[in-house]
Tab-separated table of C-alpha atoms and ligand atoms in Angstrom:
chain	number	residue	atom	x	y	z
Y	1	MET	CA	-23.421	37.727	-47.044
Y	2	SER	CA	-23.303	33.980	-46.255
Y	3	THR	CA	-24.931	32.440	-43.450
Y	4	ALA	CA	-22.454	29.932	-42.176
Y	5	ALA	CA	-23.804	27.280	-40.066
Y	6	PRO	CA	-22.858	27.499	-36.236
Y	7	SER	CA	-19.644	25.595	-36.042
Y	8	PRO	CA	-20.210	22.566	-34.043
Y	9	ARG	CA	-18.681	23.089	-30.453
Y	10	PRO	CA	-15.264	21.017	-30.042
Y	11	PRO	CA	-15.923	18.176	-27.814
Y	12	ARG	CA	-14.901	18.902	-24.212
Y	13	SER	CA	-11.452	17.677	-23.087
Y	14	ARG	CA	-11.599	14.842	-20.532
Y	15	TRP	CA	-9.303	17.101	-18.591
Y	16	PHE	CA	-11.914	19.851	-18.331
Y	17	LYS	CA	-13.078	19.077	-14.936
Y	18	LEU	CA	-9.655	20.187	-13.642
Y	19	VAL	CA	-10.656	23.496	-14.406
Y	20	TRP	CA	-12.860	23.535	-11.389
Y	21	ILE	CA	-11.207	20.517	-9.320
Y	22	VAL	CA	-7.746	22.175	-9.133
Y	23	PRO	CA	-9.041	25.357	-7.621
Y	24	VAL	CA	-11.563	23.821	-5.477
Y	25	VAL	CA	-8.698	21.589	-3.900
Y	26	VAL	CA	-6.263	24.394	-3.436
Y	27	VAL	CA	-8.962	26.595	-1.710
Y	28	GLY	CA	-9.962	23.663	0.406
Y	29	ALA	CA	-6.389	22.913	1.402
Y	30	ALA	CA	-5.808	26.621	2.207
Y	31	LEU	CA	-8.973	26.841	4.475
Y	32	ILE	CA	-7.966	23.504	6.309
Y	33	VAL	CA	-4.345	25.041	6.868
Y	34	LEU	CA	-5.956	28.319	8.255
Y	35	ALA	CA	-8.608	26.573	10.403
Y	36	ALA	CA	-5.780	24.267	11.697
Y	37	ASN	CA	-3.628	27.348	12.651
Y	38	GLY	CA	-6.537	29.071	14.115
Y	39	ILE	CA	-7.265	26.233	16.354
Y	40	ARG	CA	-3.914	25.820	17.708
Y	41	SER	CA	-3.980	29.319	18.955
Y	42	ILE	CA	-6.999	28.671	21.070
Y	43	PRO	CA	-5.668	28.207	24.838
Y	44	ALA	CA	-7.603	25.046	25.652
Y	45	VAL	CA	-6.296	23.643	22.439
Y	46	LYS	CA	-2.704	24.587	23.481
Y	47	ASP	CA	-2.962	22.737	26.899
Y	48	PHE	CA	-4.384	19.734	25.105
Y	49	MET	CA	-1.563	19.597	22.822
Y	50	THR	CA	0.835	19.991	25.652
Y	51	THR	CA	-0.678	17.118	27.552
Y	52	TYR	CA	-0.838	14.962	24.390
Y	53	PRO	CA	2.340	16.035	22.333
Y	54	GLY	CA	1.496	13.768	19.371
Y	55	GLN	CA	3.356	10.526	20.474
Y	56	SER	CA	2.606	7.810	22.991
Y	57	SER	CA	5.428	6.933	25.160
Y	58	LEU	CA	6.844	3.299	24.441
Y	59	PRO	CA	7.781	0.680	27.166
Y	60	SER	CA	11.597	1.111	28.125
Y	61	TRP	CA	12.216	-2.196	26.295
Y	62	ALA	CA	11.056	-1.164	23.109
Y	63	PRO	CA	13.830	-1.702	20.506
Y	64	VAL	CA	15.556	1.316	19.021
Y	65	GLY	CA	16.174	1.790	15.104
Y	66	PHE	CA	15.535	-1.106	12.599
Y	67	PRO	CA	17.293	-4.204	11.964
Y	68	ALA	CA	18.583	-5.364	8.506
Y	69	TRP	CA	15.949	-7.911	8.327
Y	70	LEU	CA	13.032	-5.225	8.881
Y	71	GLU	CA	14.630	-3.410	6.202
Y	72	TRP	CA	14.622	-5.999	3.827
Y	73	GLN	CA	11.276	-7.025	4.176
Y	74	HIS	CA	10.124	-3.569	3.831
Y	75	PHE	CA	11.761	-3.268	0.498
Y	76	LEU	CA	10.350	-6.954	-0.679
Y	77	SER	CA	6.698	-5.796	0.377
Y	78	SER	CA	7.158	-2.715	-1.864
Y	79	PHE	CA	8.670	-4.673	-4.909
Y	80	PHE	CA	5.690	-7.229	-4.631
Y	81	LEU	CA	3.278	-4.536	-4.246
Y	82	LEU	CA	4.643	-2.783	-7.411
Y	83	PHE	CA	3.382	-5.812	-9.424
Y	84	ILE	CA	0.415	-6.628	-7.360
Y	85	ILE	CA	-0.862	-3.083	-7.951
Y	86	ARG	CA	0.126	-3.041	-11.852
Y	87	THR	CA	-1.584	-6.387	-12.319
Y	88	GLY	CA	-4.848	-5.578	-10.054
Y	89	TRP	CA	-5.011	-2.557	-12.232
Y	90	GLN	CA	-4.968	-4.626	-15.477
Y	91	VAL	CA	-7.256	-6.955	-13.972
Y	92	HIS	CA	-9.614	-4.063	-13.264
Y	93	THR	CA	-9.390	-2.471	-16.803
Y	94	THR	CA	-8.670	-5.185	-19.036
Y	95	ARG	CA	-11.776	-7.043	-20.943
Y	96	ARG	CA	-10.052	-9.333	-23.315
Y	97	ALA	CA	-6.572	-10.277	-22.107
Y	98	GLU	CA	-3.802	-10.907	-24.659
Y	99	ALA	CA	-2.956	-14.330	-23.123
Y	100	TYR	CA	-4.464	-16.812	-20.832
Y	101	TRP	CA	-3.348	-19.325	-18.537
Y	102	THR	CA	-4.926	-22.785	-17.828
Y	103	ARG	CA	-3.534	-24.809	-15.024
Y	104	ASN	CA	-2.519	-28.115	-15.714
Y	105	ASN	CA	-4.347	-29.451	-12.370
Y	106	LYS	CA	-1.320	-31.369	-10.846
Y	107	GLY	CA	-0.681	-29.208	-7.918
Y	108	LEU	CA	-1.736	-29.400	-4.448
Y	109	ILE	CA	-4.992	-27.702	-5.143
Y	110	LYS	CA	-7.039	-29.778	-7.798
Y	111	THR	CA	-10.255	-28.224	-9.256
Y	112	LYS	CA	-13.259	-30.325	-10.184
Y	113	GLY	CA	-14.762	-30.166	-13.528
Y	114	GLN	CA	-13.611	-27.353	-15.675
Y	115	PRO	CA	-9.849	-26.565	-15.803
Y	116	VAL	CA	-9.207	-23.063	-14.426
Y	117	ARG	CA	-8.296	-20.681	-17.092
Y	118	ILE	CA	-7.246	-16.902	-16.182
Y	119	PRO	CA	-5.812	-14.082	-17.816
Y	120	LEU	CA	-1.954	-13.986	-17.706
Y	121	HIS	CA	-1.768	-10.826	-15.726
Y	122	LEU	CA	-4.312	-12.456	-13.044
Y	123	TRP	CA	-1.745	-15.361	-12.827
Y	124	PHE	CA	0.992	-12.932	-12.227
Y	125	HIS	CA	-1.253	-10.884	-9.391
Y	126	LEU	CA	-1.815	-14.333	-7.742
Y	127	THR	CA	1.998	-15.274	-7.922
Y	128	MET	CA	2.993	-12.174	-6.494
Y	129	ASP	CA	0.361	-12.513	-3.758
Y	130	VAL	CA	1.818	-15.660	-2.678
Y	131	LEU	CA	5.376	-14.109	-2.304
Y	132	PHE	CA	3.996	-10.764	-0.675
Y	133	VAL	CA	1.930	-13.109	1.858
Y	134	LEU	CA	5.059	-15.290	2.621
Y	135	ASN	CA	6.860	-12.105	3.218
Y	136	GLY	CA	4.458	-10.634	5.395
Y	137	LEU	CA	3.927	-14.116	7.428
Y	138	VAL	CA	7.980	-13.655	8.158
Y	139	PHE	CA	7.307	-9.957	9.178
Y	140	TYR	CA	4.720	-11.108	11.374
Y	141	VAL	CA	6.802	-13.467	13.237
Y	142	LEU	CA	9.942	-11.554	13.397
Y	143	ILE	CA	8.258	-8.326	14.878
Y	144	PHE	CA	6.840	-10.484	17.708
Y	145	VAL	CA	9.944	-12.224	18.392
Y	146	SER	CA	11.976	-9.159	18.281
Y	147	GLY	CA	9.696	-6.584	19.968
Y	148	GLN	CA	9.426	-4.418	16.967
Y	149	TRP	CA	5.612	-5.063	17.100
Y	150	VAL	CA	5.431	-2.349	19.883
Y	151	ARG	CA	6.197	0.643	17.399
Y	152	ILE	CA	3.405	-0.263	15.104
Y	153	ILE	CA	0.589	-1.594	17.375
Y	154	PRO	CA	-0.962	0.911	19.781
Y	155	THR	CA	-0.912	-0.306	23.363
Y	156	ARG	CA	-2.083	2.726	25.005
Y	157	TRP	CA	-5.483	4.699	24.814
Y	158	ASP	CA	-3.490	8.145	24.727
Y	159	VAL	CA	-2.507	7.084	21.192
Y	160	ILE	CA	-6.008	8.575	20.255
Y	161	PRO	CA	-5.497	12.158	21.619
Y	162	ASN	CA	-1.968	11.958	20.662
Y	163	ALA	CA	-3.133	11.147	16.912
Y	164	ILE	CA	-5.353	14.305	17.110
Y	165	THR	CA	-2.486	16.597	18.277
Y	166	ALA	CA	-0.129	15.139	15.185
Y	167	GLY	CA	-3.282	15.635	12.980
Y	168	ILE	CA	-3.596	19.270	13.880
Y	169	LYS	CA	0.186	19.678	13.531
Y	170	TYR	CA	0.259	18.172	9.981
Y	171	ALA	CA	-3.024	20.083	9.081
Y	172	SER	CA	-1.298	23.548	10.162
Y	173	LEU	CA	1.952	22.715	7.954
Y	174	ASN	CA	3.814	22.632	11.148
Y	175	TRP	CA	4.559	18.880	11.086
Y	176	PRO	CA	5.413	16.869	14.125
Y	177	THR	CA	9.337	16.596	14.572
Y	178	GLU	CA	10.386	13.224	12.957
Y	179	ASP	CA	11.856	10.642	15.603
Y	180	GLY	CA	10.796	7.690	13.554
Y	181	TRP	CA	14.099	5.847	14.575
Y	182	VAL	CA	12.976	5.700	18.208
Y	183	ASN	CA	9.289	6.293	18.093
Y	184	TYR	CA	6.733	6.925	15.311
Y	185	ASN	CA	4.163	9.887	15.905
Y	186	ALA	CA	0.719	8.700	16.776
Y	187	LEU	CA	-0.805	9.201	13.623
Y	188	GLN	CA	2.119	7.457	11.939
Y	189	LEU	CA	1.672	4.297	14.494
Y	190	LEU	CA	-1.880	4.114	13.380
Y	191	THR	CA	-1.639	4.290	9.888
Y	192	TYR	CA	1.436	1.654	9.695
Y	193	PHE	CA	-0.895	-0.549	12.116
Y	194	VAL	CA	-3.859	0.026	9.865
Y	195	THR	CA	-1.956	-0.932	6.932
Y	196	VAL	CA	-0.082	-4.081	8.226
Y	197	PHE	CA	-2.730	-5.415	10.399
Y	198	ILE	CA	-5.984	-4.389	8.660
Y	199	ALA	CA	-5.421	-3.638	5.013
Y	200	ALA	CA	-3.153	-6.181	4.081
Y	201	PRO	CA	-5.146	-8.956	5.768
Y	202	LEU	CA	-8.243	-7.752	4.400
Y	203	ALA	CA	-6.801	-7.491	0.736
Y	204	VAL	CA	-5.776	-11.326	1.535
Y	205	LEU	CA	-9.255	-12.427	2.706
Y	206	THR	CA	-11.140	-10.652	0.020
Y	207	GLY	CA	-8.597	-11.828	-2.794
Y	208	LEU	CA	-8.552	-15.516	-1.714
Y	209	ARG	CA	-12.360	-15.303	-1.678
Y	210	MET	CA	-12.295	-14.476	-5.436
Y	211	VAL	CA	-9.523	-17.153	-6.536
Y	212	PRO	CA	-10.910	-19.074	-9.768
Y	213	GLY	CA	-11.105	-22.574	-8.911
Y	214	LEU	CA	-11.271	-21.845	-5.100
Y	215	ALA	CA	-14.338	-19.614	-5.110
Y	216	GLY	CA	-16.230	-22.535	-6.405
Y	217	ARG	CA	-14.801	-24.914	-3.492
Y	218	TRP	CA	-16.327	-22.553	-0.773
Y	219	LYS	CA	-19.937	-23.206	-1.518
Y	220	PRO	CA	-20.790	-23.047	2.184
Y	221	LEU	CA	-19.435	-19.451	2.546
Y	222	ASP	CA	-21.874	-18.355	-0.442
Y	223	LYS	CA	-24.449	-17.247	2.120
Y	224	VAL	CA	-22.162	-15.631	4.974
Y	225	TYR	CA	-19.350	-14.046	2.732
Y	226	PRO	CA	-20.303	-14.269	-1.026
Y	227	ALA	CA	-17.543	-13.617	-3.631
Y	228	ALA	CA	-19.482	-10.591	-4.704
Y	229	VAL	CA	-18.750	-8.975	-1.552
Y	230	ALA	CA	-15.316	-9.870	-1.696
Y	231	ARG	CA	-15.122	-8.377	-4.940
Y	232	LYS	CA	-16.874	-4.993	-3.778
Y	233	LEU	CA	-14.308	-4.869	-0.902
Y	234	HIS	CA	-10.982	-5.706	-2.778
Y	235	TYR	CA	-11.105	-2.553	-4.778
Y	236	PRO	CA	-11.451	0.153	-2.098
Y	237	ILE	CA	-8.542	-1.762	-0.480
Y	238	PHE	CA	-6.296	-1.235	-3.429
Y	239	ILE	CA	-7.284	2.583	-3.295
Y	240	TYR	CA	-6.313	2.372	0.292
Y	241	PHE	CA	-2.908	1.070	-0.684
Y	242	LEU	CA	-2.370	3.774	-3.306
Y	243	ALA	CA	-3.516	6.621	-1.013
Y	244	PHE	CA	-0.987	5.171	1.782
Y	245	ILE	CA	1.862	4.860	-0.579
Y	246	VAL	CA	1.687	8.482	-2.126
Y	247	VAL	CA	1.065	9.918	1.356
Y	248	HIS	CA	3.902	7.873	2.951
Y	249	VAL	CA	6.730	8.515	0.331
Y	250	THR	CA	5.693	12.207	0.053
Y	251	LEU	CA	6.201	12.482	3.851
Y	252	VAL	CA	9.538	10.374	3.800
Y	253	PHE	CA	10.875	12.938	1.264
Y	254	ALA	CA	9.482	15.920	2.872
Y	255	THR	CA	10.489	15.551	6.421
Y	256	GLY	CA	14.120	14.907	6.434
Y	257	ALA	CA	14.689	12.577	3.161
Y	258	LEU	CA	18.381	11.479	3.978
Y	259	ARG	CA	17.569	10.757	7.491
Y	260	ASN	CA	14.643	8.993	6.895
Y	261	LEU	CA	15.956	7.130	3.923
Y	262	ASN	CA	18.858	5.772	6.315
Y	263	HIS	CA	16.152	4.484	8.698
Y	264	MET	CA	14.743	2.201	6.371
Y	265	TYR	CA	17.602	1.559	3.821
Y	266	GLY	CA	20.792	2.351	5.739
Y	267	GLY	CA	20.216	0.969	9.134
Y	268	SER	CA	21.376	4.282	10.894
Y	269	ASP	CA	19.987	7.505	12.290
Y	270	ASP	CA	22.599	9.576	10.419
Y	271	VAL	CA	22.072	12.041	7.855
Y	272	ASN	CA	24.339	11.073	4.952
Y	273	TRP	CA	23.730	9.506	1.491
Y	274	ILE	CA	24.184	5.735	2.507
Y	275	GLY	CA	20.429	5.084	2.945
Y	276	PHE	CA	19.802	7.132	-0.410
Y	277	ALA	CA	22.376	4.989	-2.433
Y	278	PHE	CA	20.455	1.866	-1.227
Y	279	PHE	CA	17.046	3.171	-2.110
Y	280	ALA	CA	18.128	4.246	-5.379
Y	281	GLY	CA	19.527	0.678	-5.975
Y	282	SER	CA	15.953	-0.564	-4.758
Y	283	LEU	CA	14.425	1.712	-7.531
Y	284	VAL	CA	16.729	0.555	-10.281
Y	285	LEU	CA	15.711	-3.006	-9.374
Y	286	MET	CA	11.975	-1.910	-9.481
Y	287	VAL	CA	12.191	-0.206	-12.707
Y	288	GLY	CA	14.313	-3.273	-14.111
Y	289	GLY	CA	11.505	-5.534	-12.996
Y	290	TRP	CA	8.665	-3.393	-14.199
Y	291	PHE	CA	10.435	-3.730	-17.847
Y	292	ALA	CA	11.384	-7.262	-17.447
Y	293	ALA	CA	7.816	-8.463	-16.487
Y	294	ARG	CA	6.815	-8.650	-20.222
Y	295	PRO	CA	4.150	-10.874	-21.400
Y	296	VAL	CA	7.099	-13.134	-22.956
Y	297	LEU	CA	8.584	-13.574	-19.745
Y	298	LEU	CA	5.802	-14.279	-17.997
Y	299	ALA	CA	4.280	-16.639	-20.325
Y	300	SER	CA	7.355	-18.742	-20.117
Y	301	LEU	CA	7.225	-18.747	-16.102
Y	302	ALA	CA	3.544	-19.386	-16.395
Y	303	SER	CA	3.960	-22.277	-18.804
Y	304	LEU	CA	5.833	-24.326	-15.778
Y	305	GLY	CA	2.515	-24.782	-14.038
Y	306	GLY	CA	0.167	-24.624	-16.902
Y	307	ARG	CA	-0.646	-23.977	-20.567
Y	308	VAL	CA	-0.378	-20.410	-21.991
Y	309	GLY	CA	-2.338	-19.586	-24.735
Y	310	ARG	CA	-4.971	-17.197	-26.380
W	401	HEM	C1	-3.101	-12.721	-1.149
W	401	HEM	C2	-3.537	-11.517	-1.521
W	401	HEM	C3	-4.469	-11.326	-2.947
W	401	HEM	C4	-5.205	-12.129	-3.553
W	401	HEM	C5	-5.344	-13.721	-3.396
W	401	HEM	C6	-5.667	-11.332	-4.774
W	401	HEM	C7	-6.422	-12.091	-5.619
W	401	HEM	C8	-7.245	-11.434	-6.648
W	401	HEM	C9	-8.135	-11.932	-7.489
W	401	HEM	C10	-8.559	-13.331	-7.727
W	401	HEM	C11	-8.614	-10.922	-8.381
W	401	HEM	C12	-9.693	-11.157	-9.477
W	401	HEM	C13	-10.854	-10.669	-9.416
W	401	HEM	C14	-11.949	-10.924	-10.436
W	401	HEM	O1	-12.136	-12.173	-10.980
W	401	HEM	O2	-12.495	-10.019	-10.886
W	401	HEM	C15	-7.873	-9.746	-7.963
W	401	HEM	C16	-8.263	-8.501	-8.506
W	401	HEM	C17	-7.581	-7.098	-7.914
W	401	HEM	N1	-6.659	-7.171	-7.093
W	401	HEM	FE1	-6.087	-8.587	-5.969
W	401	HEM	N2	-5.526	-10.140	-4.609
W	401	HEM	C18	-4.568	-10.035	-3.581
W	401	HEM	C19	-4.114	-8.879	-2.938
W	401	HEM	C20	-3.971	-7.590	-3.607
W	401	HEM	C21	-3.593	-6.487	-3.199
W	401	HEM	C22	-2.608	-6.331	-1.921
W	401	HEM	C23	-4.114	-5.293	-4.039
W	401	HEM	C24	-3.547	-3.826	-3.914
W	401	HEM	C25	-2.745	-3.318	-3.316
W	401	HEM	C26	-4.845	-6.100	-4.979
W	401	HEM	C27	-5.503	-5.326	-6.132
W	401	HEM	C28	-6.322	-5.754	-6.750
W	401	HEM	C29	-7.012	-4.975	-7.836
W	401	HEM	C30	-7.044	-3.618	-8.139
W	401	HEM	C31	-7.950	-5.973	-8.502
W	401	HEM	C32	-8.941	-5.689	-9.513
W	401	HEM	C33	-10.168	-5.608	-8.960
W	401	HEM	C34	-11.378	-4.963	-9.890
W	401	HEM	O3	-11.577	-5.443	-10.969
W	401	HEM	O4	-12.169	-4.274	-9.164
W	401	HEM	N3	-4.872	-7.309	-4.721
W	401	HEM	N4	-6.994	-9.936	-6.925
W	402	HEM	C1	9.546	2.678	-2.101
W	402	HEM	C2	8.986	3.733	-1.556
W	402	HEM	C3	9.078	3.860	0.032
W	402	HEM	C4	9.934	4.499	0.812
W	402	HEM	C5	11.267	5.524	0.311
W	402	HEM	C6	9.722	4.051	2.253
W	402	HEM	C7	10.192	4.586	3.365
W	402	HEM	C8	9.928	4.568	4.719
W	402	HEM	C9	10.773	4.972	5.728
W	402	HEM	C10	11.962	5.860	5.689
W	402	HEM	C11	10.147	4.297	6.760
W	402	HEM	C12	10.689	4.699	8.384
W	402	HEM	C13	10.032	5.941	8.755
W	402	HEM	C14	10.563	6.463	9.866
W	402	HEM	O1	11.704	6.415	10.152
W	402	HEM	O2	10.009	7.600	10.362
W	402	HEM	C15	9.129	3.442	6.413
W	402	HEM	C16	8.356	2.764	7.215
W	402	HEM	C17	7.302	1.920	6.989
W	402	HEM	N1	6.762	1.709	5.632
W	402	HEM	FE1	7.835	2.492	3.928
W	402	HEM	N2	8.535	3.379	2.089
W	402	HEM	C18	8.103	2.994	0.805
W	402	HEM	C19	7.373	2.173	0.538
W	402	HEM	C20	6.310	1.480	1.256
W	402	HEM	C21	5.226	0.720	0.939
W	402	HEM	C22	5.053	0.395	-0.735
W	402	HEM	C23	4.477	0.186	2.066
W	402	HEM	C24	3.259	-0.773	2.208
W	402	HEM	C25	2.498	-0.452	1.577
W	402	HEM	C26	5.349	0.806	3.371
W	402	HEM	C27	5.050	0.631	4.399
W	402	HEM	C28	5.830	0.952	5.536
W	402	HEM	C29	5.584	0.512	6.951
W	402	HEM	C30	4.379	-0.376	7.371
W	402	HEM	C31	6.782	0.995	7.842
W	402	HEM	C32	6.766	0.894	9.309
W	402	HEM	C33	7.616	-0.469	9.472
W	402	HEM	C34	7.848	-0.675	10.941
W	402	HEM	O3	8.343	0.235	11.717
W	402	HEM	O4	7.925	-1.791	11.341
W	402	HEM	N3	6.426	1.734	2.655
W	402	HEM	N4	9.170	3.516	5.051
């Protein structure tokens, strides 16, 4: 009889964790749905949900539907964010970049001492940030001029109990009836508010604090708002954006896809394929942009304002 040495254990796959994560998530979700349905059947909760049906009312002058400019801006923010997220992830994960960009120091903002040298993907991150911010500023101005702001900024305190009702409805899988063309449900309103007026400005304020070349100029800020704090905050904001986008796009498709797509891509409240067709076109542009934004193209664009090298 040969005494074979015990064979070494095969290394655990990095997917092994899923063996317990998936069941925990499934059971957790099922419990939440059961609990939410249980809560809904309590008479006091029923009363509460009748008093606060899930939507705050809007003033009579509130605009109905979305003008074309708003739809364009929604598309442009999504387009720029695609690249901001991609390059943000590259900044997060790349230790040694394939190419670096050194600014020629001829622009408006000149840096003292060492010329600024940054990875090419950070150059692209910052370039897309500028476009995202310009688009966002136009959006801020136009929603206030047009009155569209009233649909994504809470103006009444009952938005809180209404959001609780909407939350119970989502959790019990009996989702709020979608009426986005006229008035968002309270939870939707609060989420858009947080995204547009909290997450986006925070991304900008924390991002700006880290911009190489600018960071050094803001010495007086070092005590009150150190760059290290900005770096700690910037990443969780990125995670917020990812989570928002996943939930947002899932709900757009799960709560009447054709009608919703017509809202934001087709300029109507109808159910037909027009909005879908524009949405599909926008996806083609995004996929095309994704593949076009190769280092070769980025390097030639970046060399307009600096020197690209290793
Ligand atoms: C005006 C807006 C923004 C500016 C000026 C900006 C600027 C920057 C800068 C300078 C860095 C490099 C930080 C470093 O040296 O480590 C960075 C990293 C990053 N950015 Fe932004 N950013 C902006 C918006 C955004 C947005 C909207 C997102 C996500 C939706 C985002 C996601 C990221 C991520 C994930 C990183 C990597 C962070 C890490 O390594 O932990 N950025 N950004
Ligand atoms: C490409 C995938 C996306 C699709 C298909 C999509 C679709 C939609 C739709 C259909 C609406 C109107 C909802 C309704 O009528 O109930 C909407 C609104 C909105 N979306 Fe998206 N969206 C996408 C990506 C994004 C991204 C990346 C962001 C920003 C992070 C975003 C932010 C918003 C905001 C803030 C609103 C409210 C706009 C307003 O009323 O002023 N969306 N989206």
